[in-house]
């Protein structure tokens, strides 16, 4: 299989100029041009030749080339029609890579798993995924891994840490992208727990309470819960539960 050719500024510029590609802000298009970061992402994801990988937003196929070299099969879902001819070109030497031109929210993931992954689910609620490796804005990655007692700790922190142990693999500054974004990014790996660190009877209710608790951070917890549209409890019921908690 051909070694990846993308991941550096010169080759990326050549591809973009060849197709007269125009970046679309609505799609948040910033293409990675640092091979060291690409290598770190592949290593952190621990991809093997037994793995099927779903990539969301392949761009011009930079990461896709690296994934195709590491995995058994790669399906990349790209929403921008203008990128499809480019992907057909940059991935022409990778027989194990397939591109779907669609919004990933409209893709039938269950059907895709049946077709490409032997019927094994890719991701669903409570399916034991070993890990997820993703690149997000640096401030989002910080909120995902931060602990209690800090200003960034919130509903996102609790939601992520209920399911997985997060740690930042690499910080990715703006100069690693084309065009340069205004903010830095980070690659974060989420190692999913076999069992959540706490057991709850009603997860949906738990997350509604979490959202209600952090929606009005300047209020006390009791007042935040009383004024939340997330909960079906009356103010009297919340006050009663608050009294019971204090008693315990």
Coordinates of C-alpha atoms in Angstrom, one line a residue, residues 28-246:
X28 CA -15.3 24.6 9.7
X29 CA -12.7 23.4 7.2
X30 CA -9.1 23.5 8.5
X31 CA -6.8 20.9 7.1
X32 CA -4.0 19.3 9.1
X33 CA -0.5 19.9 7.7
X34 CA 1.7 18.4 10.4
X35 CA 2.9 14.8 10.0
X36 CA 4.0 14.6 13.6
X37 CA 0.5 15.3 14.8
X38 CA -0.9 12.8 12.4
X39 CA 1.5 10.1 13.7
X40 CA 0.5 10.9 17.3
X41 CA -3.2 10.6 16.5
X42 CA -2.7 7.2 14.9
X43 CA -0.5 6.0 17.7
X44 CA -3.0 7.2 20.4
X45 CA -5.9 5.5 18.7
X46 CA -4.1 2.2 18.8
X47 CA -5.5 1.2 15.4
X48 CA -4.7 -2.3 14.1
X49 CA -5.2 -4.2 10.9
X50 CA -8.2 -5.8 12.5
X51 CA -10.1 -2.5 13.0
X52 CA -12.8 -0.8 11.0
X53 CA -12.6 2.9 11.3
X54 CA -15.3 5.5 10.7
X55 CA -13.9 8.9 9.9
X56 CA -16.1 12.0 10.0
X57 CA -15.0 14.9 7.9
X58 CA -12.0 13.6 5.9
X59 CA -11.3 16.9 4.1
X60 CA -8.9 16.2 1.3
X61 CA -8.0 12.8 2.7
X62 CA -5.0 13.6 4.8
X63 CA -5.9 11.6 7.9
X64 CA -7.7 9.0 5.7
X65 CA -4.5 8.0 4.0
X66 CA -2.8 7.4 7.4
X67 CA -5.9 5.5 8.7
X68 CA -6.0 3.3 5.6
X69 CA -2.4 2.3 6.2
X70 CA -3.1 1.3 9.8
X71 CA -6.6 -0.2 9.6
X72 CA -8.4 -3.0 7.9
X73 CA -11.1 -0.8 6.5
X74 CA -11.9 3.0 6.5
X75 CA -15.2 4.6 5.7
X76 CA -15.0 8.4 5.5
X77 CA -18.2 10.5 5.6
X78 CA -17.8 13.9 3.9
X79 CA -20.6 16.5 3.7
X80 CA -18.9 18.9 1.2
X81 CA -19.6 17.8 -2.4
X82 CA -16.7 19.9 -3.6
X83 CA -14.3 17.6 -1.8
X84 CA -15.5 14.3 -3.4
X85 CA -13.4 14.6 -6.6
X86 CA -10.4 15.5 -4.5
X87 CA -10.9 12.4 -2.2
X88 CA -11.4 10.2 -5.3
X89 CA -7.9 11.4 -6.4
X90 CA -6.0 11.3 -3.1
X91 CA -7.4 8.0 -2.0
X92 CA -7.2 6.2 -5.4
X93 CA -4.3 4.1 -4.2
X94 CA -6.1 2.9 -1.1
X95 CA -8.4 0.0 -1.8
X96 CA -9.6 -0.2 1.8
X97 CA -10.9 3.3 1.9
X98 CA -14.5 4.3 1.0
X99 CA -16.0 7.7 0.9
X100 CA -19.7 8.6 1.5
X101 CA -20.9 12.0 0.5
X102 CA -23.5 12.8 3.2
X103 CA -24.1 14.4 6.5
X104 CA -23.0 11.9 9.1
X105 CA -26.2 12.6 11.1
X106 CA -28.2 11.2 8.1
X107 CA -26.1 8.1 7.7
X108 CA -27.6 4.8 8.8
X109 CA -24.8 3.7 11.2
X110 CA -26.4 0.3 11.9
X111 CA -26.6 -0.5 8.2
X112 CA -23.0 0.7 7.7
X113 CA -21.8 -1.6 10.5
X114 CA -23.7 -4.5 9.0
X115 CA -22.1 -3.9 5.6
X116 CA -18.6 -3.1 6.6
X117 CA -18.0 -4.4 10.1
X118 CA -19.6 -7.8 10.1
X119 CA -22.7 -6.6 11.9
X120 CA -20.7 -5.5 14.9
X121 CA -21.8 -2.0 16.2
X122 CA -19.5 0.9 15.7
X123 CA -21.0 3.0 18.5
X124 CA -24.3 2.9 20.3
X125 CA -25.4 3.5 23.9
X126 CA -23.7 1.0 26.2
X127 CA -21.7 -0.8 23.5
X128 CA -18.3 -1.5 25.1
X129 CA -16.1 0.7 22.9
X130 CA -12.5 0.6 24.1
X131 CA -11.6 4.1 23.3
X132 CA -12.3 7.2 21.2
X133 CA -9.6 9.6 19.9
X134 CA -10.8 12.9 18.7
X135 CA -9.5 16.4 17.9
X136 CA -11.5 19.3 19.3
X137 CA -10.8 22.9 20.3
X138 CA -8.3 23.2 23.1
X139 CA -10.8 24.8 25.5
X140 CA -13.3 22.0 24.9
X141 CA -10.6 19.3 25.5
X142 CA -9.7 21.1 28.8
X143 CA -13.4 21.1 29.9
X144 CA -13.6 17.4 29.1
X145 CA -10.8 16.4 31.4
X146 CA -10.9 19.0 34.1
X147 CA -11.8 18.0 37.7
X148 CA -14.1 19.5 40.4
X149 CA -13.3 22.8 41.9
X150 CA -12.2 24.6 38.7
X151 CA -14.1 27.2 36.7
X152 CA -14.1 25.0 33.6
X153 CA -15.7 22.0 35.4
X154 CA -19.3 21.5 34.2
X155 CA -21.9 19.3 32.5
X156 CA -19.5 18.3 29.7
X157 CA -16.8 17.2 32.2
X158 CA -19.3 15.1 34.1
X159 CA -20.8 13.5 31.0
X160 CA -17.5 12.6 29.5
X161 CA -16.0 11.3 32.8
X162 CA -19.1 9.2 33.6
X163 CA -18.3 7.1 30.6
X164 CA -14.6 7.4 30.1
X165 CA -11.2 8.5 31.4
X166 CA -10.0 11.4 29.3
X167 CA -6.4 12.5 28.7
X168 CA -4.9 14.9 26.2
X169 CA -2.6 13.2 23.7
X170 CA -1.3 16.3 22.0
X171 CA -1.9 20.1 21.8
X172 CA -2.2 21.3 18.2
X173 CA -1.4 25.0 17.7
X174 CA -3.1 26.9 14.8
X175 CA 0.1 26.8 12.6
X176 CA -0.5 23.0 12.2
X177 CA -3.6 23.8 10.0
X178 CA -4.4 25.3 6.6
X179 CA -5.9 27.8 6.9
X180 CA -4.9 28.8 10.4
X181 CA -7.8 28.8 12.8
X182 CA -8.1 31.5 15.5
X183 CA -7.8 29.0 18.4
X184 CA -5.7 26.1 19.3
X185 CA -6.8 22.5 19.2
X186 CA -6.1 19.3 21.1
X187 CA -6.2 15.6 20.5
X188 CA -7.9 13.9 23.4
X189 CA -8.3 10.1 24.0
X190 CA -11.3 8.8 25.9
X191 CA -10.7 5.4 27.5
X192 CA -14.1 4.0 28.2
X193 CA -14.8 2.4 31.5
X194 CA -16.0 -1.1 31.5
X195 CA -18.5 0.0 34.2
X196 CA -19.3 3.7 35.1
X197 CA -17.6 4.9 38.3
X198 CA -21.0 5.4 39.9
X199 CA -24.2 3.4 39.4
X200 CA -27.5 5.2 38.8
X201 CA -31.1 3.9 38.3
X202 CA -32.0 6.5 35.7
X203 CA -29.2 8.0 33.6
X204 CA -31.5 10.3 31.6
X205 CA -32.7 11.9 34.9
X206 CA -29.1 12.1 36.1
X207 CA -28.0 14.1 33.0
X208 CA -31.1 16.4 33.3
X209 CA -30.1 17.2 36.8
X210 CA -26.5 17.8 35.8
X211 CA -27.6 20.2 33.0
X212 CA -30.0 22.0 35.4
X213 CA -27.2 22.3 38.0
X214 CA -24.8 24.0 35.6
X215 CA -27.2 26.1 33.5
X216 CA -27.3 28.9 36.1
X217 CA -23.9 28.7 37.7
X218 CA -24.4 31.9 39.8
X219 CA -27.4 30.5 41.6
X220 CA -27.3 28.0 44.4
X221 CA -27.9 24.4 43.4
X222 CA -31.4 24.3 44.9
X223 CA -32.4 27.5 43.1
X224 CA -30.9 26.3 39.8
X225 CA -32.9 23.1 40.0
X226 CA -36.1 24.9 41.0
X227 CA -35.8 27.2 37.9
X228 CA -34.9 24.6 35.4
X229 CA -37.1 23.6 32.5
X230 CA -35.1 20.3 32.4
X231 CA -36.9 18.8 35.4
X232 CA -40.5 17.9 35.9
X233 CA -40.5 18.4 39.7
X234 CA -42.3 21.2 41.4
X235 CA -40.4 23.7 43.6
X236 CA -42.0 22.1 46.6
X237 CA -40.8 18.6 45.6
X238 CA -37.2 20.0 45.1
X239 CA -37.3 21.7 48.4
X240 CA -38.4 18.5 50.1
X241 CA -35.6 16.5 48.4
X242 CA -33.1 19.2 49.4
X243 CA -34.2 18.9 53.0
X244 CA -33.8 15.1 52.8
X245 CA -30.3 15.4 51.4
X246 CA -29.4 17.7 54.3

